Amino acid sequence: MALEKMQAVQLKTGQAITAAFEIRNRLLGDLELYINLLSDIDGVSAHLRQNPVDLLIYDERGEDAINAPEAIDRIRADVRLLADLWGPDFLFPMSRVVAILEREDGRAQRAFELGRLHVRDVCVAPKSTATILLWLKRLLMTGIVRRSKVGLCLSGGGLEGFLYQVGVMYALENVIAAGELANKVQVVSGVSSGAIAGTMFATKVPVAEIIKAIHQRSDVLPALTSKTIFDIAGTDIVRRILKESVGWAGINPQAWINKTMRSFPTGFLKGQNLENFFKDALKRTGFNDRFDDFAVRLYVGATDQDSYEHVIFGEPPWDKIAVSEAVRASCALPPVFMPKQINGRWFIDGQVTKTTDLELVIEKGCSLVIIVNPLKPLPASVPGSTDKQGGIYGLIQTIKALVSTRFAASLTHVTERYPDVDFLVFEPDEECAQVMAGSPMRYRIRTQIIQLAYLGTLRNLRERHHIYASKLAKYGLTLRSVEEIKQLEKIKTSSLGKTSRAS
């Protein structure tokens, strides 16, 4: 066999349609290749479901082989279905696919067809296996960027989204070997409620302390209660109504309508308690209220209310402001929170313009990005189920669907644009989405969401252990064994504190 002549060593796989080889050859220099040969094109998605792959090579040479454009189009359809069933981090980018063509006739047309499918490169009628190895070496050494930096991207989702993120991060902190995650994550980006969780994680305070703070039992963080979030802007609301009501008598109806619309408050909550919480929390954990005081690179996304430009605090020219002000601005969802004024500009919720600042994290050099996206609608199998819940419920589900589909489209685009980046995406499963189906800003802090997010994340990592462990290992992170994760699942509420509602 050609591979054996290239000093390839066959490995045991236990699968009939797969033959695995390890290749160390002088042609490859210091590069080691692990190659899996699949005999059936329909087995590609099943293989990708279990194994991380840097390059997918389709070889159209052979008696029964399908021509490359047709085969790769089939593979593309299969991997899209895989992502639909298993989650967005299973979307395999076509820019990680290369093709070996059998002949040179019609090469230009076929190369054009493959280009439309976003195939990274082609090798036409190679003369030997050595030619293929040198081609792969060039692709893997010069065409793929390899970094060990890990980034964390946290989307928004209101108060319940924050609780979900806490549960996910607590699970990750427990299943990844002690201290590895906090030490490896070098870039943190948060938008809206993700800015709250992201800033806390950037301080490297254990997630268990955040949970204790929710129960007012932390010795490190100030108490994080509903009062931290819900501080009514009573004075501001009255002032605005009185200001706009002056001179209403005797004006024409259209002017009266305009005055009435302007009197409607831009926010019912001040957000000042949240800003004060972070000032206190950062001081207690030994941080100054500045972005440059963090060991990790912290970024907070917000929206300029007047220009509707997405602004990233922590990035010049917005890197000198207080972190507490940035977090407050990022969470200012109208009309729930009042806008936040910073340096003469007014800012509102960052999720108005972007679900996450994913591309920023990648551009800062991260090749593994962990994404937590809590805002996901609850699908119903029975027609009319959403309508029966009423207009408010339907509106909330519509907003969640808009944000969720925008995130999915953005991640698909980024996956193709940056094929050398790996993603781990955590979103609510059906049970958790059921609990989070109503308003994301419910008055009570329900730690049941933390529990469900924690257990759902553990279950996800256990069921997909091989591929997640392999992907994490590429970046120096060790995922605990399946048995250890099972033991963590049995612990349940004992390490999470109370599961009843806490005000």
Short mmCIF file of C-alpha atoms in Angstrom, two decimals:
data_model
loop_
_atom_site.label_atom_id
_atom_site.label_comp_id
_atom_site.label_asym_id
_atom_site.label_seq_id
_atom_site.Cartn_x
_atom_site.Cartn_y
_atom_site.Cartn_z
CA MET A 1 0.00 0.00 0.00
CA ALA A 2 1.21 3.52 -0.83
CA LEU A 3 0.81 4.78 2.74
CA GLU A 4 2.87 1.93 4.14
CA LYS A 5 5.67 2.86 1.77
CA MET A 6 5.58 6.34 3.32
CA GLN A 7 6.26 4.80 6.76
CA ALA A 8 2.62 5.00 7.85
CA VAL A 9 1.60 2.94 10.88
CA GLN A 10 -1.95 1.59 10.89
CA LEU A 11 -3.97 2.22 14.03
CA LYS A 12 -6.88 0.23 15.42
CA THR A 13 -10.28 1.94 15.03
CA GLY A 14 -12.86 -0.80 15.57
CA GLN A 15 -14.86 0.56 12.64
CA ALA A 16 -15.42 -1.34 9.39
CA ILE A 17 -15.56 1.72 7.14
CA THR A 18 -12.52 3.46 8.63
CA ALA A 19 -8.81 2.75 8.43
CA ALA A 20 -6.55 5.01 10.51
CA PHE A 21 -2.87 5.73 10.00
CA GLU A 22 -0.17 7.73 11.75
CA ILE A 23 2.48 9.14 9.43
CA ARG A 24 5.92 10.40 10.38
CA ASN A 25 8.04 11.01 7.34
CA ARG A 26 11.07 13.13 6.55
CA LEU A 27 9.00 14.87 3.86
CA LEU A 28 6.75 16.19 6.63
CA GLY A 29 9.55 17.50 8.84
CA ASP A 30 8.28 17.76 12.42
CA LEU A 31 4.65 17.42 11.34
CA GLU A 32 2.78 14.26 12.34
CA LEU A 33 -0.30 13.27 10.35
CA TYR A 34 -3.22 11.21 11.57
CA ILE A 35 -5.23 10.09 8.56
CA ASN A 36 -8.57 8.30 8.59
CA LEU A 37 -9.58 6.64 5.31
CA LEU A 38 -13.33 6.37 4.82
CA SER A 39 -14.64 3.91 2.26
CA ASP A 40 -18.17 5.38 2.14
CA ILE A 41 -19.00 9.03 1.48
CA ASP A 42 -22.17 8.65 3.54
CA GLY A 43 -20.00 7.98 6.58
CA VAL A 44 -18.40 11.44 6.55
CA SER A 45 -20.92 13.18 8.83
CA ALA A 46 -20.90 10.23 11.26
CA HIS A 47 -17.10 10.48 11.44
CA LEU A 48 -17.21 14.25 12.00
CA ARG A 49 -19.72 13.74 14.80
CA GLN A 50 -17.12 11.76 16.74
CA ASN A 51 -13.76 13.14 15.61
CA PRO A 52 -12.19 16.60 15.21
CA VAL A 53 -10.82 17.02 11.67
CA ASP A 54 -8.40 19.71 10.46
CA LEU A 55 -8.72 18.83 6.78
CA LEU A 56 -11.24 16.72 4.92
CA ILE A 57 -9.66 15.34 1.73
CA TYR A 58 -11.87 14.00 -1.01
CA ASP A 59 -10.07 11.80 -3.54
CA GLU A 60 -12.07 11.20 -6.69
CA ARG A 61 -9.60 8.68 -8.10
CA GLY A 62 -10.91 5.12 -8.18
CA GLU A 63 -13.42 3.02 -10.07
CA ASP A 64 -16.57 3.86 -8.12
CA ALA A 65 -15.66 7.39 -6.99
CA ILE A 66 -18.09 10.26 -7.61
CA ASN A 67 -16.67 13.33 -9.29
CA ALA A 68 -15.39 15.87 -6.75
CA PRO A 69 -17.95 18.72 -7.20
CA GLU A 70 -20.90 16.33 -6.84
CA ALA A 71 -19.36 14.50 -3.87
CA ILE A 72 -18.44 17.67 -1.97
CA ASP A 73 -21.90 19.11 -2.58
CA ARG A 74 -23.33 15.96 -0.93
CA ILE A 75 -20.91 16.32 1.97
CA ARG A 76 -21.93 19.95 2.41
CA ALA A 77 -25.61 18.98 2.66
CA ASP A 78 -24.78 16.23 5.17
CA VAL A 79 -22.71 18.44 7.48
CA ARG A 80 -25.40 21.13 7.45
CA LEU A 81 -27.90 18.52 8.57
CA LEU A 82 -25.43 17.40 11.24
CA ALA A 83 -25.21 20.98 12.57
CA ASP A 84 -29.01 21.25 12.62
CA LEU A 85 -29.28 18.06 14.67
CA TRP A 86 -26.25 18.34 16.95
CA GLY A 87 -25.68 22.08 17.30
CA PRO A 88 -23.84 24.91 15.54
CA ASP A 89 -20.39 23.87 16.73
CA PHE A 90 -20.75 20.75 14.55
CA LEU A 91 -20.92 22.87 11.40
CA PHE A 92 -17.90 21.75 9.38
CA PRO A 93 -16.67 24.59 7.12
CA MET A 94 -16.19 23.77 3.45
CA SER A 95 -13.01 25.83 3.63
CA ARG A 96 -11.55 22.88 5.56
CA VAL A 97 -12.18 20.64 2.55
CA VAL A 98 -9.63 19.90 -0.18
CA ALA A 99 -9.94 17.69 -3.25
CA ILE A 100 -7.70 15.41 -5.28
CA LEU A 101 -8.76 15.38 -8.93
CA GLU A 102 -8.16 12.40 -11.19
CA ARG A 103 -7.52 14.16 -14.49
CA GLU A 104 -6.64 17.54 -15.92
CA ASP A 105 -9.29 17.75 -18.65
CA GLY A 106 -11.96 20.31 -17.79
CA ARG A 107 -9.83 21.39 -14.81
CA ALA A 108 -10.77 25.08 -15.01
CA GLN A 109 -14.53 24.39 -14.97
CA ARG A 110 -14.29 21.86 -12.16
CA ALA A 111 -12.01 24.13 -10.12
CA PHE A 112 -14.59 26.89 -10.58
CA GLU A 113 -17.35 24.59 -9.33
CA LEU A 114 -15.27 23.61 -6.31
CA GLY A 115 -14.49 27.26 -5.63
CA ARG A 116 -18.20 28.01 -5.48
CA LEU A 117 -18.41 25.34 -2.78
CA HIS A 118 -15.62 27.18 -0.84
CA VAL A 119 -13.17 24.29 -1.14
CA ARG A 120 -9.76 25.37 0.19
CA ASP A 121 -7.51 23.82 -2.46
CA VAL A 122 -7.22 21.10 -5.15
CA CYS A 123 -4.45 18.78 -6.22
CA VAL A 124 -4.76 17.65 -9.86
CA ALA A 125 -3.55 14.19 -10.91
CA PRO A 126 -0.72 13.86 -8.35
CA LYS A 127 2.13 11.68 -9.56
CA SER A 128 2.82 10.01 -6.23
CA THR A 129 1.85 9.80 -2.57
CA ALA A 130 4.92 11.89 -1.81
CA THR A 131 3.44 14.70 -3.91
CA ILE A 132 0.25 14.52 -1.84
CA LEU A 133 2.18 14.60 1.45
CA LEU A 134 4.12 17.68 0.41
CA TRP A 135 0.87 19.34 -0.67
CA LEU A 136 -0.75 18.55 2.69
CA LYS A 137 2.31 19.82 4.55
CA ARG A 138 2.07 23.13 2.70
CA LEU A 139 -1.62 23.44 3.55
CA LEU A 140 -1.18 22.49 7.20
CA MET A 141 1.96 24.52 7.87
CA THR A 142 1.38 27.67 5.83
CA GLY A 143 -2.35 27.70 5.14
CA ILE A 144 -3.59 27.04 8.66
CA VAL A 145 -2.97 29.37 11.57
CA ARG A 146 -2.17 27.46 14.75
CA ARG A 147 -2.44 29.25 18.08
CA SER A 148 -3.20 27.97 21.55
CA LYS A 149 -5.15 31.05 22.72
CA VAL A 150 -8.63 30.40 24.07
CA GLY A 151 -11.43 32.96 24.00
CA LEU A 152 -14.79 33.22 25.72
CA CYS A 153 -17.83 34.84 24.06
CA LEU A 154 -20.95 35.45 26.13
CA SER A 155 -24.16 36.64 24.50
CA GLY A 156 -27.09 38.34 26.22
CA GLY A 157 -30.41 37.05 27.47
CA GLY A 158 -31.56 39.18 30.36
CA LEU A 159 -31.39 38.06 33.97
CA GLU A 160 -32.22 34.47 33.07
CA GLY A 161 -29.51 34.48 30.41
CA PHE A 162 -26.98 35.49 33.06
CA LEU A 163 -28.11 32.63 35.31
CA TYR A 164 -27.79 30.19 32.41
CA GLN A 165 -24.24 31.40 31.72
CA VAL A 166 -23.32 30.94 35.37
CA GLY A 167 -24.55 27.33 35.23
CA VAL A 168 -22.62 26.58 32.04
CA MET A 169 -19.41 28.13 33.33
CA TYR A 170 -19.74 26.30 36.64
CA ALA A 171 -20.00 23.01 34.74
CA LEU A 172 -16.97 23.84 32.58
CA GLU A 173 -14.99 24.86 35.62
CA ASN A 174 -15.71 21.44 37.18
CA VAL A 175 -15.13 19.19 34.16
CA ILE A 176 -11.91 20.81 32.92
CA ALA A 177 -8.86 19.97 35.03
CA ALA A 178 -8.36 22.30 37.99
CA GLY A 179 -7.38 25.83 37.04
CA GLU A 180 -6.82 25.07 33.36
CA LEU A 181 -9.80 26.98 31.99
CA ALA A 182 -9.20 30.17 33.98
CA ASN A 183 -5.52 30.10 33.05
CA LYS A 184 -6.03 29.35 29.36
CA VAL A 185 -8.76 31.86 28.56
CA GLN A 186 -6.96 35.01 27.45
CA VAL A 187 -9.76 36.97 25.78
CA VAL A 188 -13.27 37.50 27.18
CA SER A 189 -16.07 39.28 25.35
CA GLY A 190 -19.51 39.96 26.77
CA VAL A 191 -22.63 41.60 25.39
CA SER A 192 -25.66 42.62 27.47
CA SER A 193 -26.05 40.18 30.39
CA GLY A 194 -23.03 38.37 28.97
CA ALA A 195 -21.02 41.44 29.98
CA ILE A 196 -21.97 40.78 33.62
CA ALA A 197 -20.89 37.12 33.53
CA GLY A 198 -17.85 37.84 31.35
CA THR A 199 -16.50 40.54 33.64
CA MET A 200 -16.93 38.28 36.64
CA PHE A 201 -15.10 35.45 34.87
CA ALA A 202 -12.32 37.83 33.82
CA THR A 203 -11.60 38.52 37.50
CA LYS A 204 -10.86 34.77 37.83
CA VAL A 205 -13.14 34.54 40.85
CA PRO A 206 -14.41 30.93 41.08
CA VAL A 207 -17.90 30.55 39.63
CA ALA A 208 -18.97 28.97 42.92
CA GLU A 209 -18.47 32.40 44.53
CA ILE A 210 -20.84 33.98 42.00
CA ILE A 211 -23.47 31.39 42.97
CA LYS A 212 -22.84 32.13 46.65
CA ALA A 213 -23.25 35.87 45.91
CA ILE A 214 -26.69 35.14 44.44
CA HIS A 215 -27.55 33.49 47.77
CA GLN A 216 -25.93 36.37 49.69
CA ARG A 217 -23.36 33.97 51.17
CA SER A 218 -20.13 34.98 49.42
CA ASP A 219 -17.14 36.20 51.41
CA VAL A 220 -15.57 37.53 48.19
CA LEU A 221 -18.36 39.23 46.21
CA PRO A 222 -21.13 41.58 47.34
CA ALA A 223 -24.65 40.18 47.39
CA LEU A 224 -26.16 39.88 43.91
CA THR A 225 -29.93 40.03 44.36
CA SER A 226 -32.95 41.22 42.43
CA LYS A 227 -32.45 44.66 43.97
CA THR A 228 -29.10 44.85 42.19
CA ILE A 229 -30.95 44.65 38.88
CA PHE A 230 -34.34 46.18 39.53
CA ASP A 231 -33.87 49.74 40.77
CA ILE A 232 -36.89 51.76 39.63
CA ALA A 233 -36.08 55.08 37.96
CA GLY A 234 -39.06 56.78 39.65
CA THR A 235 -37.62 60.31 39.85
CA ASP A 236 -36.45 60.27 36.23
CA ILE A 237 -39.82 59.00 34.99
CA VAL A 238 -41.75 61.70 36.85
CA ARG A 239 -39.33 64.41 35.72
CA ARG A 240 -39.71 63.40 32.09
CA ILE A 241 -43.53 63.31 32.26
CA LEU A 242 -43.68 66.74 33.93
CA LYS A 243 -41.26 68.24 31.43
CA GLU A 244 -43.20 67.04 28.41
CA SER A 245 -46.64 67.75 29.90
CA VAL A 246 -46.03 71.49 30.24
CA GLY A 247 -48.18 73.39 27.75
CA TRP A 248 -50.33 70.42 26.71
CA ALA A 249 -53.54 72.47 27.12
CA GLY A 250 -54.67 74.24 24.02
CA ILE A 251 -52.26 72.56 21.58
CA ASN A 252 -53.46 70.79 18.47
CA PRO A 253 -54.10 67.01 18.59
CA GLN A 254 -51.01 66.07 16.56
CA ALA A 255 -48.75 68.09 18.83
CA TRP A 256 -50.45 66.49 21.84
CA ILE A 257 -49.70 63.00 20.45
CA ASN A 258 -46.07 63.94 19.85
CA LYS A 259 -45.78 65.29 23.39
CA THR A 260 -47.34 62.13 24.78
CA MET A 261 -44.89 59.92 22.89
CA ARG A 262 -41.92 61.94 24.13
CA SER A 263 -43.17 61.66 27.71
CA PHE A 264 -42.91 57.88 27.62
CA PRO A 265 -39.80 56.95 29.66
CA THR A 266 -36.71 55.61 27.88
CA GLY A 267 -36.22 53.18 30.74
CA PHE A 268 -38.04 52.08 33.89
CA LEU A 269 -34.88 50.94 35.69
CA LYS A 270 -31.85 53.11 36.45
CA GLY A 271 -29.15 50.45 36.40
CA GLN A 272 -27.18 52.38 39.00
CA ASN A 273 -27.30 49.51 41.49
CA LEU A 274 -25.71 47.22 38.89
CA GLU A 275 -22.95 49.75 38.24
CA ASN A 276 -22.33 50.13 41.98
CA PHE A 277 -22.26 46.35 42.38
CA PHE A 278 -19.36 46.09 39.93
CA LYS A 279 -17.48 48.97 41.49
CA ASP A 280 -17.68 47.14 44.82
CA ALA A 281 -17.01 43.68 43.33
CA LEU A 282 -13.89 44.81 41.46
CA LYS A 283 -12.56 46.56 44.54
CA ARG A 284 -13.12 43.47 46.70
CA THR A 285 -11.36 41.21 44.20
CA GLY A 286 -8.32 43.48 43.98
CA PHE A 287 -9.04 45.15 40.64
CA ASN A 288 -9.16 48.78 39.71
CA ASP A 289 -12.21 49.75 37.69
CA ARG A 290 -10.19 49.82 34.45
CA PHE A 291 -9.87 47.52 31.44
CA ASP A 292 -6.07 47.58 31.51
CA ASP A 293 -6.05 46.20 35.06
CA PHE A 294 -7.23 42.76 33.92
CA ALA A 295 -4.76 39.96 33.14
CA VAL A 296 -7.09 38.78 30.38
CA ARG A 297 -8.25 41.06 27.59
CA LEU A 298 -11.81 42.06 28.42
CA TYR A 299 -14.22 43.56 25.88
CA VAL A 300 -17.79 44.75 26.42
CA GLY A 301 -20.15 45.41 23.52
CA ALA A 302 -22.75 48.21 23.53
CA THR A 303 -24.82 50.22 21.02
CA ASP A 304 -24.63 53.96 20.43
CA GLN A 305 -28.28 54.97 20.81
CA ASP A 306 -28.10 57.78 18.25
CA SER A 307 -25.88 56.34 15.50
CA TYR A 308 -26.76 52.66 16.18
CA GLU A 309 -23.10 51.82 15.80
CA HIS A 310 -21.81 48.81 17.71
CA VAL A 311 -19.16 50.06 20.14
CA ILE A 312 -16.65 47.85 21.91
CA PHE A 313 -15.52 49.09 25.31
CA GLY A 314 -11.98 47.98 26.08
CA GLU A 315 -10.92 48.69 22.49
CA PRO A 316 -9.54 52.15 21.57
CA PRO A 317 -10.88 54.82 21.75
CA TRP A 318 -13.17 53.31 24.41
CA ASP A 319 -10.51 51.59 26.51
CA LYS A 320 -10.07 54.26 29.20
CA ILE A 321 -13.58 54.25 30.65
CA ALA A 322 -14.63 52.45 33.84
CA VAL A 323 -15.50 48.77 33.45
CA SER A 324 -18.53 49.25 35.72
CA GLU A 325 -19.89 51.94 33.37
CA ALA A 326 -19.27 49.73 30.32
CA VAL A 327 -21.20 46.80 31.85
CA ARG A 328 -24.05 49.11 32.81
CA ALA A 329 -24.21 50.53 29.27
CA SER A 330 -24.10 47.10 27.65
CA CYS A 331 -27.16 45.99 29.64
CA ALA A 332 -29.31 49.07 28.92
CA LEU A 333 -32.09 47.34 27.01
CA PRO A 334 -34.82 49.87 26.14
CA PRO A 335 -37.35 50.44 27.59
CA VAL A 336 -36.30 48.29 30.57
CA PHE A 337 -33.12 50.20 31.48
CA MET A 338 -32.38 53.86 30.95
CA PRO A 339 -29.56 54.61 28.48
CA LYS A 340 -26.09 55.20 29.94
CA GLN A 341 -24.24 58.40 29.13
CA ILE A 342 -20.47 58.03 28.68
CA ASN A 343 -18.19 60.77 27.33
CA GLY A 344 -21.12 62.71 25.88
CA ARG A 345 -22.66 59.73 24.04
CA TRP A 346 -25.72 57.69 25.03
CA PHE A 347 -25.47 53.89 24.98
CA ILE A 348 -27.99 51.05 25.06
CA ASP A 349 -27.87 47.24 25.04
CA GLY A 350 -25.10 45.82 22.85
CA GLN A 351 -27.33 43.01 21.63
CA VAL A 352 -29.38 45.51 19.67
CA THR A 353 -26.62 45.52 17.06
CA LYS A 354 -24.65 42.29 17.67
CA THR A 355 -25.37 39.01 19.40
CA THR A 356 -21.70 38.48 20.21
CA ASP A 357 -18.37 40.09 19.36
CA LEU A 358 -17.17 36.77 17.98
CA GLU A 359 -14.99 38.11 15.18
CA LEU A 360 -13.18 40.43 17.59
CA VAL A 361 -12.18 37.50 19.80
CA ILE A 362 -10.85 35.61 16.77
CA GLU A 363 -8.97 38.66 15.50
CA LYS A 364 -7.30 38.90 18.91
CA GLY A 365 -5.66 35.55 18.15
CA CYS A 366 -7.99 32.94 19.67
CA SER A 367 -8.21 29.60 17.85
CA LEU A 368 -10.64 28.01 20.30
CA VAL A 369 -13.71 30.07 21.15
CA ILE A 370 -16.19 28.97 23.81
CA ILE A 371 -19.60 30.55 23.16
CA VAL A 372 -22.54 30.65 25.56
CA ASN A 373 -25.75 31.83 23.86
CA PRO A 374 -28.76 31.72 26.25
CA LEU A 375 -31.38 33.48 24.13
CA LYS A 376 -33.13 30.68 22.28
CA PRO A 377 -36.86 30.32 21.53
CA LEU A 378 -38.84 27.33 22.75
CA PRO A 379 -40.10 25.36 19.73
CA ALA A 380 -43.58 23.87 19.99
CA SER A 381 -44.69 20.81 18.02
CA VAL A 382 -48.41 21.56 18.37
CA PRO A 383 -49.70 24.28 15.99
CA GLY A 384 -51.17 27.27 17.80
CA SER A 385 -49.34 26.59 21.08
CA THR A 386 -47.55 29.94 21.05
CA ASP A 387 -50.71 31.84 20.13
CA LYS A 388 -52.54 30.36 23.13
CA GLN A 389 -49.92 31.84 25.46
CA GLY A 390 -50.91 35.38 24.48
CA GLY A 391 -49.30 38.35 22.77
CA ILE A 392 -46.58 39.09 25.32
CA TYR A 393 -45.35 35.50 25.25
CA GLY A 394 -45.46 35.55 21.44
CA LEU A 395 -43.50 38.82 21.33
CA ILE A 396 -40.81 37.43 23.64
CA GLN A 397 -40.49 34.27 21.55
CA THR A 398 -40.26 36.41 18.40
CA ILE A 399 -37.42 38.48 19.85
CA LYS A 400 -35.62 35.32 20.96
CA ALA A 401 -36.04 33.83 17.47
CA LEU A 402 -34.67 36.99 15.83
CA VAL A 403 -31.60 37.01 18.06
CA SER A 404 -31.08 33.25 17.76
CA THR A 405 -31.31 33.14 13.95
CA ARG A 406 -28.99 36.17 13.69
CA PHE A 407 -26.49 34.36 15.89
CA ALA A 408 -26.73 31.18 13.78
CA ALA A 409 -26.19 33.12 10.55
CA SER A 410 -23.25 34.99 12.06
CA LEU A 411 -21.61 31.80 13.33
CA THR A 412 -22.04 30.11 9.94
CA HIS A 413 -20.36 33.07 8.26
CA VAL A 414 -17.52 33.19 10.79
CA THR A 415 -16.97 29.42 10.57
CA GLU A 416 -16.36 29.70 6.83
CA ARG A 417 -14.33 32.89 7.11
CA TYR A 418 -12.06 31.46 9.81
CA PRO A 419 -11.85 27.73 9.03
CA ASP A 420 -8.88 27.24 11.34
CA VAL A 421 -10.84 28.23 14.46
CA ASP A 422 -12.61 25.68 16.66
CA PHE A 423 -15.85 26.46 18.46
CA LEU A 424 -17.66 25.06 21.47
CA VAL A 425 -21.23 26.38 21.62
CA PHE A 426 -23.55 26.00 24.59
CA GLU A 427 -27.25 26.80 24.28
CA PRO A 428 -30.26 25.83 26.42
CA ASP A 429 -31.61 22.34 25.83
CA GLU A 430 -35.36 21.78 25.62
CA GLU A 431 -35.84 21.37 29.38
CA CYS A 432 -33.93 24.53 30.18
CA ALA A 433 -35.59 26.45 27.32
CA GLN A 434 -38.97 25.46 28.79
CA VAL A 435 -38.10 27.06 32.11
CA MET A 436 -36.71 30.14 30.33
CA ALA A 437 -39.63 30.41 27.87
CA GLY A 438 -41.23 33.49 29.42
CA SER A 439 -39.77 36.91 30.05
CA PRO A 440 -35.97 36.90 30.46
CA MET A 441 -36.33 39.71 33.02
CA ARG A 442 -38.52 38.00 35.63
CA TYR A 443 -38.34 39.68 38.98
CA ARG A 444 -37.09 36.71 40.97
CA ILE A 445 -33.66 35.16 40.56
CA ARG A 446 -34.45 31.53 39.89
CA THR A 447 -31.43 29.36 40.62
CA GLN A 448 -33.28 26.44 39.03
CA ILE A 449 -31.90 27.81 35.74
CA ILE A 450 -28.35 27.52 37.06
CA GLN A 451 -29.06 23.91 38.03
CA LEU A 452 -30.53 23.01 34.64
CA ALA A 453 -27.72 24.75 32.74
CA TYR A 454 -25.14 22.98 34.88
CA LEU A 455 -26.64 19.51 34.40
CA GLY A 456 -27.40 20.09 30.71
CA THR A 457 -23.79 21.10 30.06
CA LEU A 458 -22.44 18.08 31.93
CA ARG A 459 -24.74 15.78 29.95
CA ASN A 460 -23.70 17.39 26.67
CA LEU A 461 -20.00 16.97 27.44
CA ARG A 462 -20.49 13.38 28.58
CA GLU A 463 -22.52 12.29 25.55
CA ARG A 464 -20.07 13.91 23.11
CA HIS A 465 -17.02 13.23 25.21
CA HIS A 466 -14.63 11.97 22.55
CA ILE A 467 -14.87 14.90 20.17
CA TYR A 468 -15.01 17.56 22.88
CA ALA A 469 -12.07 16.01 24.76
CA SER A 470 -10.03 15.83 21.54
CA LYS A 471 -10.87 19.40 20.61
CA LEU A 472 -10.00 20.74 24.07
CA ALA A 473 -6.77 18.73 24.17
CA LYS A 474 -5.51 20.63 21.12
CA TYR A 475 -5.40 23.71 23.33
CA GLY A 476 -3.95 22.17 26.46
CA LEU A 477 -7.27 21.65 28.23
CA THR A 478 -8.08 18.30 29.85
CA LEU A 479 -11.69 17.13 29.94
CA ARG A 480 -12.44 14.81 32.83
CA SER A 481 -13.40 11.21 32.07
CA VAL A 482 -16.95 10.06 31.37
CA GLU A 483 -17.10 8.36 34.77
CA GLU A 484 -15.97 11.50 36.56
CA ILE A 485 -18.61 13.56 34.76
CA LYS A 486 -21.26 11.01 35.75
CA GLN A 487 -20.24 11.46 39.37
CA LEU A 488 -20.59 15.24 39.03
CA GLU A 489 -24.09 14.77 37.63
CA LYS A 490 -25.06 12.78 40.73
CA ILE A 491 -23.97 15.59 43.04
CA LYS A 492 -26.66 17.85 41.59
CA THR A 493 -27.79 20.55 44.02
CA SER A 494 -25.41 19.97 46.91
CA SER A 495 -22.67 22.16 45.42
CA LEU A 496 -25.04 24.67 43.86
CA GLY A 497 -26.74 25.84 47.02
CA LYS A 498 -30.48 26.38 47.19
CA THR A 499 -32.61 25.52 44.19
CA SER A 500 -35.70 27.36 45.47
CA ARG A 501 -36.43 30.89 44.38
CA ALA A 502 -34.35 33.61 45.96
CA SER A 503 -35.41 37.23 45.93
#
